[in-house]
Coordinates of C-alpha atoms and ligand atoms in Angstrom, one line a residue:
M1 CA 3.7 15.6 -9.8
S2 CA 2.2 17.8 -12.6
P3 CA -1.5 18.0 -13.1
F4 CA -0.9 17.3 -16.8
A5 CA 0.7 14.0 -16.3
E6 CA -0.5 11.1 -18.2
P7 CA -2.6 8.6 -16.2
V8 CA -0.7 5.8 -14.7
E9 CA 0.4 3.1 -17.2
D10 CA -1.5 -0.1 -17.5
D11 CA 0.6 -2.1 -15.3
T12 CA -0.9 -5.5 -15.4
P13 CA -2.1 -7.5 -18.3
P14 CA -5.2 -9.6 -17.3
K15 CA -4.0 -12.9 -16.2
A16 CA -5.5 -16.3 -15.8
L17 CA -5.7 -17.9 -12.5
A18 CA -3.1 -20.8 -12.6
L19 CA -0.8 -22.9 -10.8
Q20 CA 1.7 -20.1 -10.4
D21 CA -1.1 -18.5 -8.1
L22 CA -0.5 -21.3 -5.7
Q23 CA 3.2 -20.3 -5.6
L24 CA 2.0 -16.7 -4.8
L25 CA 0.3 -18.1 -1.7
K26 CA 3.6 -18.8 -0.3
A27 CA 4.1 -15.1 0.0
L28 CA 1.5 -15.1 2.7
G29 CA 3.2 -17.8 4.6
P30 CA 5.0 -15.7 7.1
Y31 CA 1.9 -13.8 8.0
V32 CA -0.4 -16.9 8.2
K33 CA 2.1 -18.8 10.4
P34 CA 1.5 -17.1 13.6
H35 CA -2.3 -17.7 13.3
W36 CA -2.4 -21.1 11.7
K37 CA -4.1 -22.6 14.8
I38 CA -7.2 -20.4 14.5
L39 CA -7.2 -20.8 10.8
T40 CA -7.0 -24.5 10.9
L41 CA -9.9 -24.7 13.5
S42 CA -12.0 -22.7 11.3
L43 CA -11.2 -25.0 8.3
L44 CA -12.0 -28.1 10.5
L45 CA -15.5 -26.8 11.2
L46 CA -16.3 -26.7 7.5
P47 CA -17.1 -30.4 7.0
L48 CA -19.2 -30.4 10.2
I49 CA -21.2 -27.5 8.9
S50 CA -21.8 -29.3 5.6
V51 CA -22.8 -32.6 7.3
T52 CA -25.4 -30.9 9.5
Q53 CA -26.9 -29.2 6.6
V54 CA -26.9 -32.2 4.3
L55 CA -28.8 -34.2 7.1
Q56 CA -31.7 -31.8 7.0
P57 CA -33.6 -33.1 4.1
F58 CA -33.2 -36.6 5.4
I59 CA -35.3 -35.6 8.5
I60 CA -37.8 -33.8 6.3
K61 CA -38.3 -36.8 4.1
Q62 CA -38.7 -39.0 7.1
A63 CA -41.3 -36.8 8.5
V64 CA -43.2 -36.3 5.3
D65 CA -43.2 -40.0 4.4
G66 CA -43.9 -41.2 7.9
P67 CA -45.9 -39.3 10.5
I68 CA -47.4 -36.7 8.0
T69 CA -48.5 -39.2 5.4
H70 CA -49.8 -41.5 8.0
H71 CA -51.5 -38.7 10.1
Q72 CA -49.4 -39.8 13.2
F73 CA -48.9 -36.3 14.6
P74 CA -47.5 -37.2 18.0
A75 CA -44.7 -39.0 16.3
L76 CA -43.9 -35.9 14.3
I77 CA -42.7 -34.2 17.5
N78 CA -39.7 -36.4 17.5
D79 CA -38.8 -35.5 14.0
A80 CA -39.4 -31.9 14.8
L81 CA -37.2 -31.9 17.9
L82 CA -34.4 -33.7 16.0
F83 CA -34.6 -31.1 13.2
L84 CA -34.4 -28.3 15.8
I85 CA -31.3 -29.6 17.3
L86 CA -29.7 -30.2 14.0
I87 CA -30.3 -26.5 12.9
I88 CA -29.2 -25.1 16.2
V89 CA -25.9 -27.1 15.9
H90 CA -25.7 -26.1 12.2
Y91 CA -26.0 -22.4 12.8
G92 CA -23.9 -22.4 15.9
L93 CA -21.0 -24.0 14.0
R94 CA -21.4 -21.6 11.2
Y95 CA -21.3 -18.6 13.6
A96 CA -18.2 -20.0 15.2
Q97 CA -16.5 -20.7 12.0
M98 CA -17.2 -17.2 10.5
V99 CA -15.8 -15.6 13.8
L100 CA -12.7 -17.7 13.7
A101 CA -12.1 -17.1 10.0
Q102 CA -12.5 -13.4 10.5
M103 CA -10.3 -13.3 13.5
A104 CA -7.5 -15.1 11.8
G105 CA -8.0 -13.0 8.6
Q106 CA -7.9 -9.7 10.3
R107 CA -4.8 -10.6 12.3
I108 CA -3.0 -11.8 9.2
I109 CA -3.9 -8.5 7.5
L110 CA -2.5 -6.4 10.3
L111 CA 0.8 -8.3 10.1
L112 CA 0.9 -7.8 6.4
R113 CA 0.1 -4.2 6.5
C114 CA 2.7 -3.3 9.2
D115 CA 5.3 -5.4 7.3
L116 CA 4.6 -3.5 4.1
Y117 CA 5.0 -0.2 5.8
D118 CA 8.3 -1.2 7.3
H119 CA 9.4 -2.4 3.9
L120 CA 8.4 1.0 2.3
Q121 CA 10.4 2.8 4.9
S122 CA 13.4 0.8 3.9
L123 CA 13.3 1.7 0.3
D124 CA 15.3 4.5 -1.1
M125 CA 14.7 7.8 -3.0
R126 CA 15.3 6.2 -6.4
F127 CA 12.3 3.9 -5.8
Y128 CA 10.2 6.8 -4.6
H129 CA 11.1 9.0 -7.6
R130 CA 9.9 6.4 -10.1
T131 CA 6.9 5.1 -8.2
P132 CA 3.7 7.1 -8.2
L133 CA 2.6 7.5 -4.6
G134 CA -1.0 6.7 -5.5
K135 CA 0.2 3.2 -6.4
L136 CA 1.7 2.7 -3.0
V137 CA -1.2 3.9 -1.2
T138 CA -3.3 1.4 -3.3
R139 CA -1.0 -1.3 -2.2
L140 CA -1.4 -0.7 1.5
S141 CA -5.1 0.1 1.4
S142 CA -7.2 -1.6 -1.3
D143 CA -4.8 -4.3 -2.1
V144 CA -4.6 -5.3 1.5
E145 CA -8.3 -5.0 1.8
N146 CA -8.7 -7.4 -1.2
I147 CA -6.7 -10.0 0.6
S148 CA -8.6 -9.4 3.7
D149 CA -11.9 -10.0 1.7
V150 CA -10.5 -13.5 0.7
F151 CA -10.6 -14.5 4.3
A152 CA -13.9 -12.7 5.0
Q153 CA -15.9 -13.7 2.0
G154 CA -14.1 -15.8 -0.5
G155 CA -11.3 -18.2 0.1
I156 CA -12.6 -20.0 3.0
A157 CA -16.2 -19.8 1.9
I158 CA -15.3 -21.5 -1.3
F159 CA -13.9 -24.5 0.5
S160 CA -17.1 -24.8 2.5
D161 CA -19.2 -24.5 -0.6
L162 CA -17.2 -27.2 -2.2
A163 CA -17.6 -29.4 0.8
L164 CA -21.3 -28.7 0.7
V165 CA -21.7 -29.5 -3.0
I166 CA -20.0 -32.8 -2.6
G167 CA -21.9 -33.6 0.5
I168 CA -25.2 -32.9 -1.4
L169 CA -24.2 -35.0 -4.4
V170 CA -23.3 -38.0 -2.1
A171 CA -26.5 -37.5 0.0
M172 CA -28.7 -37.5 -3.1
A173 CA -27.1 -40.7 -4.3
V174 CA -27.7 -42.3 -0.9
M175 CA -31.3 -41.3 -0.9
N176 CA -32.2 -42.4 -4.4
L177 CA -29.5 -43.2 -7.0
Q178 CA -31.7 -43.0 -10.1
L179 CA -33.1 -39.6 -9.1
A180 CA -29.7 -38.4 -8.3
L181 CA -28.5 -39.4 -11.7
V182 CA -31.3 -37.3 -13.3
T183 CA -30.0 -34.3 -11.3
Y184 CA -26.4 -35.0 -12.2
A185 CA -27.3 -35.0 -16.0
V186 CA -27.9 -31.2 -15.8
L187 CA -24.6 -30.5 -14.0
P188 CA -22.3 -30.5 -17.2
L189 CA -24.5 -27.5 -18.4
V190 CA -23.8 -25.8 -15.2
V191 CA -20.0 -26.4 -15.5
V192 CA -20.0 -25.0 -19.1
T193 CA -22.0 -22.0 -18.0
M194 CA -19.6 -21.3 -15.2
I195 CA -16.5 -21.6 -17.3
F196 CA -18.0 -19.3 -20.0
F197 CA -18.9 -16.5 -17.5
R198 CA -15.8 -16.8 -15.4
R199 CA -13.5 -16.2 -18.2
R200 CA -15.4 -13.0 -19.2
S201 CA -15.8 -11.7 -15.7
R202 CA -12.0 -12.2 -15.1
E203 CA -11.2 -9.9 -18.0
I204 CA -13.7 -7.3 -16.9
Y205 CA -12.6 -7.5 -13.3
N206 CA -9.0 -6.8 -14.3
R207 CA -10.0 -3.8 -16.4
M208 CA -12.0 -2.4 -13.5
R209 CA -9.2 -2.6 -11.1
L210 CA -6.8 -0.8 -13.4
Q211 CA -9.4 1.8 -14.2
L212 CA -10.1 2.4 -10.5
A213 CA -6.3 2.8 -9.8
E214 CA -6.1 5.3 -12.7
L215 CA -9.1 7.2 -11.3
N216 CA -7.5 7.3 -7.8
S217 CA -4.1 8.4 -9.1
Y218 CA -5.6 11.2 -11.1
L219 CA -7.6 12.2 -8.1
Q220 CA -4.7 12.3 -5.8
E221 CA -2.4 14.0 -8.1
S222 CA -4.9 16.7 -9.1
L223 CA -6.0 17.4 -5.4
S224 CA -2.3 17.8 -4.4
G225 CA -1.7 20.2 -7.3
M226 CA -4.9 22.1 -6.8
D227 CA -3.0 25.4 -6.4
I228 CA -1.4 25.1 -9.7
I229 CA -4.6 23.9 -11.4
Q230 CA -6.4 26.9 -10.2
L231 CA -3.6 29.4 -11.0
L232 CA -3.3 28.1 -14.6
Q233 CA -7.1 27.7 -14.9
R234 CA -7.0 24.1 -15.8
E235 CA -10.3 23.2 -14.1
T236 CA -12.3 22.6 -17.2
Y237 CA -9.6 20.6 -18.8
N238 CA -9.1 18.5 -15.7
A239 CA -12.8 18.0 -15.1
E240 CA -13.1 16.7 -18.6
A241 CA -10.1 14.2 -18.1
F242 CA -11.6 13.1 -14.8
K243 CA -14.9 12.6 -16.5
N244 CA -13.4 10.4 -19.2
L245 CA -11.7 8.2 -16.7
G246 CA -15.0 8.1 -14.7
R247 CA -16.9 7.3 -17.8
A248 CA -14.7 4.4 -18.8
F249 CA -14.9 3.0 -15.3
M250 CA -18.6 3.3 -15.3
K251 CA -18.9 1.4 -18.7
T252 CA -16.8 -1.4 -17.4
N253 CA -18.9 -1.6 -14.2
V254 CA -22.2 -1.7 -16.2
R255 CA -20.6 -4.5 -18.4
S256 CA -19.7 -6.3 -15.2
V257 CA -23.1 -6.1 -13.8
T258 CA -24.7 -7.3 -17.2
Y259 CA -22.5 -10.5 -17.0
D260 CA -23.2 -11.1 -13.3
S261 CA -27.0 -10.8 -13.9
A262 CA -26.7 -13.0 -17.0
F263 CA -24.9 -15.6 -14.9
T264 CA -27.3 -15.6 -12.0
A265 CA -30.3 -15.9 -14.4
A266 CA -28.5 -18.8 -16.3
I267 CA -27.8 -20.7 -13.1
E268 CA -31.4 -20.2 -11.8
F269 CA -32.7 -21.4 -15.0
L270 CA -30.6 -24.6 -14.8
S271 CA -31.9 -25.1 -11.3
W272 CA -35.4 -25.1 -12.7
L273 CA -34.3 -27.3 -15.5
T274 CA -33.2 -29.9 -13.0
I275 CA -36.6 -29.7 -11.3
I276 CA -38.4 -30.2 -14.6
A277 CA -36.1 -33.2 -15.4
I278 CA -37.1 -34.7 -12.0
L279 CA -40.8 -34.2 -12.7
G280 CA -40.3 -35.6 -16.3
Y281 CA -38.7 -38.7 -14.7
I282 CA -41.8 -39.1 -12.5
V283 CA -44.2 -38.6 -15.4
L284 CA -42.4 -41.1 -17.5
G285 CA -43.6 -43.7 -15.1
S286 CA -41.3 -43.9 -12.0
P287 CA -43.5 -42.8 -9.1
I288 CA -41.6 -41.6 -6.0
S289 CA -42.8 -40.8 -2.5
F290 CA -43.8 -37.2 -1.7
G291 CA -41.1 -37.1 1.1
L292 CA -38.4 -37.9 -1.5
L293 CA -39.7 -35.2 -3.8
V294 CA -39.6 -32.7 -1.1
A295 CA -36.1 -33.7 0.1
F296 CA -34.9 -33.5 -3.6
L297 CA -36.3 -30.0 -4.1
Q298 CA -34.5 -28.9 -1.0
Y299 CA -31.3 -30.5 -2.1
I300 CA -31.5 -28.8 -5.6
Q301 CA -32.1 -25.5 -3.8
M302 CA -29.0 -26.2 -1.6
L303 CA -26.9 -27.2 -4.6
Y304 CA -27.6 -24.2 -6.7
D305 CA -27.3 -21.5 -4.1
P306 CA -23.5 -21.9 -3.7
L307 CA -23.1 -22.4 -7.4
E308 CA -24.7 -19.0 -8.0
E309 CA -22.4 -17.4 -5.5
V310 CA -19.3 -19.2 -6.6
S311 CA -18.6 -16.6 -9.2
D312 CA -18.6 -13.8 -6.8
K313 CA -16.3 -15.7 -4.5
Y314 CA -14.1 -16.7 -7.4
T315 CA -13.9 -13.0 -8.2
T316 CA -12.9 -12.2 -4.6
I317 CA -10.2 -14.8 -4.6
Q318 CA -9.0 -13.7 -7.9
S319 CA -8.7 -10.1 -6.9
G320 CA -7.1 -11.2 -3.7
L321 CA -4.5 -13.1 -5.7
A322 CA -4.0 -10.1 -8.1
S323 CA -3.4 -7.9 -5.1
L324 CA -1.1 -10.5 -3.5
E325 CA 0.9 -10.5 -6.6
K326 CA 1.2 -6.7 -6.6
I327 CA 2.2 -6.8 -2.9
A328 CA 4.8 -9.6 -3.7
E329 CA 6.2 -7.4 -6.4
L330 CA 6.5 -4.5 -4.0
K331 CA 8.1 -6.8 -1.4
A332 CA 10.6 -8.0 -4.0
V333 CA 11.9 -4.5 -4.5
K334 CA 15.2 -4.6 -2.6
P335 CA 16.4 -1.4 -0.9
Q336 CA 19.5 -0.3 -2.9
I337 CA 20.9 2.0 -0.1
T338 CA 21.7 -0.3 2.8
S339 CA 24.3 -0.9 5.4
A340 CA 27.2 -3.1 4.2
D341 CA 27.5 -6.6 5.6
H342 CA 30.2 -5.7 8.1
A343 CA 29.0 -2.1 8.6
I344 CA 31.0 0.2 10.8
P345 CA 29.0 1.8 13.5
L346 CA 29.6 5.5 13.6
S347 CA 29.4 7.0 17.0
L348 CA 31.0 10.3 16.5
A349 CA 32.4 11.6 13.1
K350 CA 35.1 14.0 12.9
G351 CA 33.6 15.5 9.8
H352 CA 36.3 15.1 7.1
I353 CA 34.6 14.8 3.8
Q354 CA 36.1 13.9 0.4
F355 CA 34.5 13.4 -2.9
K356 CA 36.8 11.6 -5.3
N357 CA 35.8 11.7 -9.0
V358 CA 32.2 11.2 -8.3
S359 CA 29.7 10.8 -11.2
F360 CA 26.0 10.3 -10.9
S361 CA 23.0 10.2 -13.1
Y362 CA 19.3 9.9 -12.2
L363 CA 18.5 8.3 -15.5
P364 CA 21.0 6.3 -17.5
G365 CA 22.9 8.3 -20.1
E366 CA 22.0 11.6 -18.5
P367 CA 24.8 12.5 -16.2
V368 CA 24.0 15.1 -13.5
L369 CA 27.3 15.1 -11.7
K370 CA 30.6 14.5 -13.7
N371 CA 33.8 13.7 -12.1
V372 CA 33.3 15.8 -8.9
S373 CA 36.2 15.9 -6.4
L374 CA 36.3 18.1 -3.3
E375 CA 37.6 18.1 0.1
I376 CA 36.2 19.5 3.3
H377 CA 38.2 19.3 6.5
P378 CA 36.7 18.9 9.9
G379 CA 35.0 22.1 11.1
E380 CA 35.2 23.8 7.7
K381 CA 32.3 25.4 6.0
I382 CA 32.0 25.4 2.3
A383 CA 29.4 26.8 -0.1
L384 CA 28.2 25.3 -3.4
I385 CA 27.0 27.8 -5.9
G386 CA 25.9 27.5 -9.6
P387 CA 22.9 28.1 -11.8
T388 CA 19.7 26.1 -11.2
G389 CA 19.8 22.6 -12.4
S390 CA 23.6 22.5 -12.1
G391 CA 23.5 19.5 -9.6
K392 CA 23.9 21.3 -6.2
S393 CA 21.0 19.5 -4.5
T394 CA 22.1 16.3 -6.1
L395 CA 25.5 16.5 -4.7
I396 CA 24.3 16.8 -1.2
K397 CA 21.8 13.9 -1.8
L398 CA 24.9 11.9 -2.4
L399 CA 26.5 13.1 0.6
N400 CA 23.7 11.9 2.9
R401 CA 23.3 8.7 1.0
S402 CA 19.9 9.3 -0.5
Y403 CA 21.6 8.0 -3.5
D404 CA 24.9 6.2 -4.1
P405 CA 27.2 7.5 -6.8
D406 CA 27.6 5.6 -10.0
E407 CA 31.3 6.2 -10.1
G408 CA 33.9 7.4 -7.6
E409 CA 33.9 7.5 -4.0
I410 CA 32.7 9.6 -1.1
L411 CA 34.7 9.3 2.1
L412 CA 34.0 10.4 5.6
D413 CA 36.9 10.5 8.0
G414 CA 38.9 8.5 5.3
I415 CA 36.3 5.6 5.0
P416 CA 33.9 5.2 2.1
I417 CA 30.4 6.2 3.4
Q418 CA 29.0 3.0 2.1
N419 CA 31.0 1.2 4.8
Y420 CA 29.3 2.8 7.7
D421 CA 26.1 1.6 9.3
L422 CA 23.5 3.6 7.5
S423 CA 21.4 4.8 10.5
S424 CA 24.4 5.7 12.6
F425 CA 25.9 7.5 9.6
R426 CA 22.6 9.4 9.0
R427 CA 22.6 10.6 12.6
Q428 CA 25.8 12.4 12.0
V429 CA 24.7 14.1 8.7
V430 CA 21.6 16.2 8.8
V431 CA 20.2 18.0 5.8
I432 CA 18.1 21.0 5.9
P433 CA 16.3 20.8 2.5
Q434 CA 15.3 23.7 0.3
D435 CA 11.7 23.1 1.1
D436 CA 11.8 21.4 4.5
F437 CA 9.0 18.8 4.9
L438 CA 6.7 19.4 7.9
F439 CA 4.2 16.9 9.3
S440 CA 0.8 17.6 10.4
R441 CA 1.8 17.1 14.0
S442 CA 2.8 19.4 16.8
L443 CA 5.8 21.9 16.3
Q444 CA 7.6 20.0 19.1
E445 CA 7.2 16.6 17.3
N446 CA 8.3 18.3 14.0
I447 CA 11.5 19.5 15.6
T448 CA 12.3 16.4 17.7
L449 CA 10.8 13.8 15.4
T450 CA 10.0 11.8 18.3
Y451 CA 6.3 11.0 19.0
Q452 CA 6.3 9.1 22.2
E453 CA 9.4 9.7 24.3
P454 CA 9.3 12.5 26.8
V455 CA 11.3 15.6 25.6
D456 CA 13.8 17.7 27.4
L457 CA 11.8 20.9 27.2
S458 CA 14.5 23.4 28.4
R459 CA 16.9 22.0 25.7
L460 CA 14.1 22.3 23.2
K461 CA 13.6 25.9 24.1
Q462 CA 17.3 26.7 24.0
V463 CA 17.8 25.0 20.6
T464 CA 14.9 27.0 19.1
R465 CA 16.0 30.2 20.6
T466 CA 19.6 29.7 19.3
V467 CA 18.3 29.4 15.7
H468 CA 15.6 32.1 16.1
A469 CA 12.9 29.6 15.5
D470 CA 11.2 30.8 18.8
A471 CA 9.5 33.6 17.0
V472 CA 7.7 30.9 14.9
V473 CA 6.7 29.1 18.0
D474 CA 5.5 32.2 19.8
R475 CA 3.4 33.2 16.9
F476 CA 0.9 30.5 18.1
D477 CA -0.9 30.6 21.4
T478 CA -0.4 26.9 21.8
G479 CA 3.4 27.2 21.4
F480 CA 5.3 23.9 20.9
Q481 CA 2.0 22.0 21.1
T482 CA 0.6 23.8 18.0
I483 CA -0.5 21.1 15.5
L484 CA 0.6 22.2 12.0
A485 CA -1.7 22.0 8.9
E486 CA -1.0 19.2 6.5
R487 CA 2.5 19.4 5.1
G488 CA 2.8 22.4 7.3
R489 CA 1.1 24.7 4.9
N490 CA 0.6 27.5 7.5
I491 CA 4.4 27.9 7.8
S492 CA 6.2 30.1 5.4
Q493 CA 9.5 29.2 3.7
G494 CA 11.7 31.4 5.8
E495 CA 10.1 30.0 8.9
R496 CA 10.4 26.5 7.5
Q497 CA 14.2 27.0 7.2
L498 CA 14.5 28.2 10.8
L499 CA 12.6 25.2 12.0
G500 CA 14.9 23.1 9.9
F501 CA 17.8 24.6 11.7
A502 CA 16.1 23.8 15.0
R503 CA 15.5 20.3 13.9
A504 CA 19.1 19.9 12.8
L505 CA 20.5 21.3 16.0
W506 CA 18.2 19.2 18.2
H507 CA 19.7 16.1 16.6
D508 CA 23.2 17.4 17.2
P509 CA 25.0 15.9 14.1
R510 CA 28.7 16.5 13.1
I511 CA 27.8 17.6 9.6
I512 CA 25.0 20.1 8.8
I513 CA 24.0 20.5 5.2
L514 CA 21.8 23.4 4.3
D515 CA 20.1 23.7 0.9
E516 CA 19.1 27.3 0.9
A517 CA 15.6 28.2 0.0
T518 CA 15.6 29.7 -3.5
S519 CA 12.6 31.9 -3.1
A520 CA 12.8 35.4 -2.0
I521 CA 13.0 35.8 1.8
D522 CA 12.7 39.2 3.4
P523 CA 15.9 40.8 4.6
H524 CA 15.0 40.4 8.3
T525 CA 14.4 36.6 8.0
E526 CA 17.6 36.4 5.8
T527 CA 19.6 37.9 8.7
L528 CA 18.0 35.4 11.2
I529 CA 19.0 32.5 8.9
Q530 CA 22.6 33.7 8.5
D531 CA 22.9 34.0 12.2
A532 CA 21.2 30.5 12.8
L533 CA 23.5 29.0 10.2
E534 CA 26.6 30.4 11.9
K535 CA 25.5 29.4 15.3
S536 CA 24.5 25.9 14.3
L537 CA 27.8 25.4 12.4
V538 CA 30.0 26.1 15.4
G539 CA 32.3 23.1 15.8
R540 CA 30.7 21.3 12.9
T541 CA 31.4 20.7 9.3
G542 CA 29.0 22.7 7.1
V543 CA 28.0 22.4 3.5
V544 CA 25.7 25.2 2.2
V545 CA 24.1 25.3 -1.2
A546 CA 24.1 29.1 -1.4
H547 CA 21.7 31.3 -3.3
R548 CA 22.7 34.6 -1.4
L549 CA 25.8 36.6 -1.4
S550 CA 25.7 37.0 2.3
T551 CA 25.9 33.2 2.8
V552 CA 28.8 32.9 0.4
R553 CA 30.8 35.5 2.1
N554 CA 30.8 33.7 5.5
V555 CA 32.2 30.4 4.4
D556 CA 35.8 29.1 4.1
R557 CA 35.7 28.0 0.5
V558 CA 33.3 28.2 -2.4
Y559 CA 32.8 25.5 -5.2
Q560 CA 31.1 26.7 -8.4
L561 CA 29.2 24.1 -10.3
S562 CA 28.1 24.1 -13.9
H563 CA 26.3 21.3 -15.7
G564 CA 27.4 18.9 -13.0
E565 CA 31.1 19.9 -13.0
I566 CA 33.1 21.9 -10.6
I567 CA 34.3 24.7 -12.8
R568 CA 35.9 27.0 -10.1
S569 CA 36.8 26.8 -6.4
G570 CA 38.5 29.2 -4.0
S571 CA 38.0 31.7 -1.2
P572 CA 34.8 33.7 -1.2
E573 CA 36.7 36.8 -2.2
E574 CA 38.4 35.0 -5.3
I575 CA 35.0 33.7 -6.4
L576 CA 33.0 36.8 -5.8
Q577 CA 35.5 38.8 -8.0
Ligands
ATP601 N1 14.7 12.7 -9.1 C1 15.2 13.2 -10.2 N2 15.1 12.4 -11.3 C2 15.6 12.9 -12.4 N3 16.4 13.9 -12.7 C3 16.5 14.7 -11.6 C4 15.9 14.3 -10.3 N4 16.2 15.3 -9.4 C5 16.9 16.3 -10.2 N5 17.1 15.9 -11.5 C6 17.8 16.7 -12.5 O1 19.2 16.8 -12.1 C7 19.7 18.1 -12.4 C8 20.2 18.7 -11.2 O2 19.3 18.9 -10.3 P1 19.5 19.6 -8.8 O3 18.2 19.5 -8.1 O4 20.7 18.9 -8.2 O5 19.9 21.1 -9.2 P2 20.2 22.3 -8.3 O6 21.5 22.6 -8.7 O7 20.0 21.9 -6.9 O8 19.1 23.4 -8.8 P3 18.3 24.5 -7.9 O9 19.4 25.7 -7.8 O10 17.2 24.9 -8.7 O11 18.0 23.9 -6.6 C9 18.5 18.8 -13.0 O12 18.7 18.8 -14.4 C10 17.4 18.0 -12.7 O13 16.4 18.0 -13.7
MG602 MG1 18.5 22.5 -5.5

């Protein structure tokens, strides 16, 4: 990606929480199902927790109006003991509930995360080319985390708060109906305040999310293109762009804090207003017992605490749902390159390749390959030549089914390649790309691409020696166990292609496709690559995207491409003339 790219597009308009969100929850179904028992148990504990909390002021009232008022202190012991038991049970249950909810939540999240990873692995190159990587990383990190927060802090807690609020309202009415009605009178104000702030916080929250995604995308892109940025001295420009994104995010954050603080203040104010209303009720000539007053003060406290937090929890739920929506969208992306329904397993291909009038475009209306036909018999080696951008790499991407053609057919051993089982097909066709990708794992793992199974070391050594990659391995003291730098930065392009040959030969496919490195490679390495190519193509069908005369000379036939069309084909001698 270029360091000058526009920041990611605003991909979600702020949305209201609505009925359709309940539909969204269905998306979680498959992940919740295996853990429903723990989740249900944790939900069942919620009413018990509320009851044990709501009972507390009852005991206080009884103690104040009874033993304390009448100075019967020995009798107070009973109330104190009762209270002690109640709070031990209450906090014990709370602890158990939190642990259970977290346990279920974390397990559900693990399932979700792994399932998404599997899904991403099934998606094709077309998807990866149009999706910024930063976005996908966000799906598997912060979006998954947001859903996890719903279990940890929001979703389940909001049920318990609701249970508590209802419990308190009922308990107040049971204790003293008139006094309870005075308290209820303030509640409509609370509801209005909550609705007012909720709407604003939702908008701000959505904006914050988008801005953070932009910031992350920008960061990721500029870090991976740091060499270009420094070469072209775009540091000041990029710093300015980053600062602008950061500033916008900061402003939204400050606004969010302003609203949150105003909301907290408003709710606290209303709680005091309720207390004033109760005192007013007493002043107006309705004396109540001291114990009742104490109990009501406690209830009011209990009532407003969850109300104050409800907006936080609501935000958590909302962000969880927004993330769930993005994840569901990602899950809904169907892989375009798949095995057919009655796919043919390909155990050993002969290596007969035919392109029949194949056309292809990455973007609609911009054809990259036009009506390409060619035939390669088993064991033949052909070269593709042509100016840069003429479609050589694209042609081989069609051949290994990174993409499927828009028109025409590609046949292997007389059968359209779409009809083969995809993974068995790909095992027969190995591409050594222009700029082979290396992982930050050991050299051995980079060649074998197996991370766990034991590896036949003598075969590995033989394979690397055959393609002259042993020099690369020997360059390091730790040999095959050398861990490469990220993306294999410490390996040159020539070495990369040699390792590519080793990787291809290790997997022993019937068809090897080499996309020759475009950059200058020293004559010695070039000879090595030539030799590696010849040796690895023995008994195999070979397709080489050639940039060097020496390569072209050694093949059976050459196809020359120009603007996506084959303009000439023939023996190397004919073409070279
Ligand atoms: N992922 C993509 N999305 C859109 N267009 C693409 C994509 N990949 C390649 N193209 C376009 O397709 C055309 C052919 O590209 P291709 O990579 O096949 O060229 P090439 O012949 O391999 O060139 P080179 O010799 O430089 O490797 C180019 O115009 C390129 O811009
Ligand atoms: Mg190319």
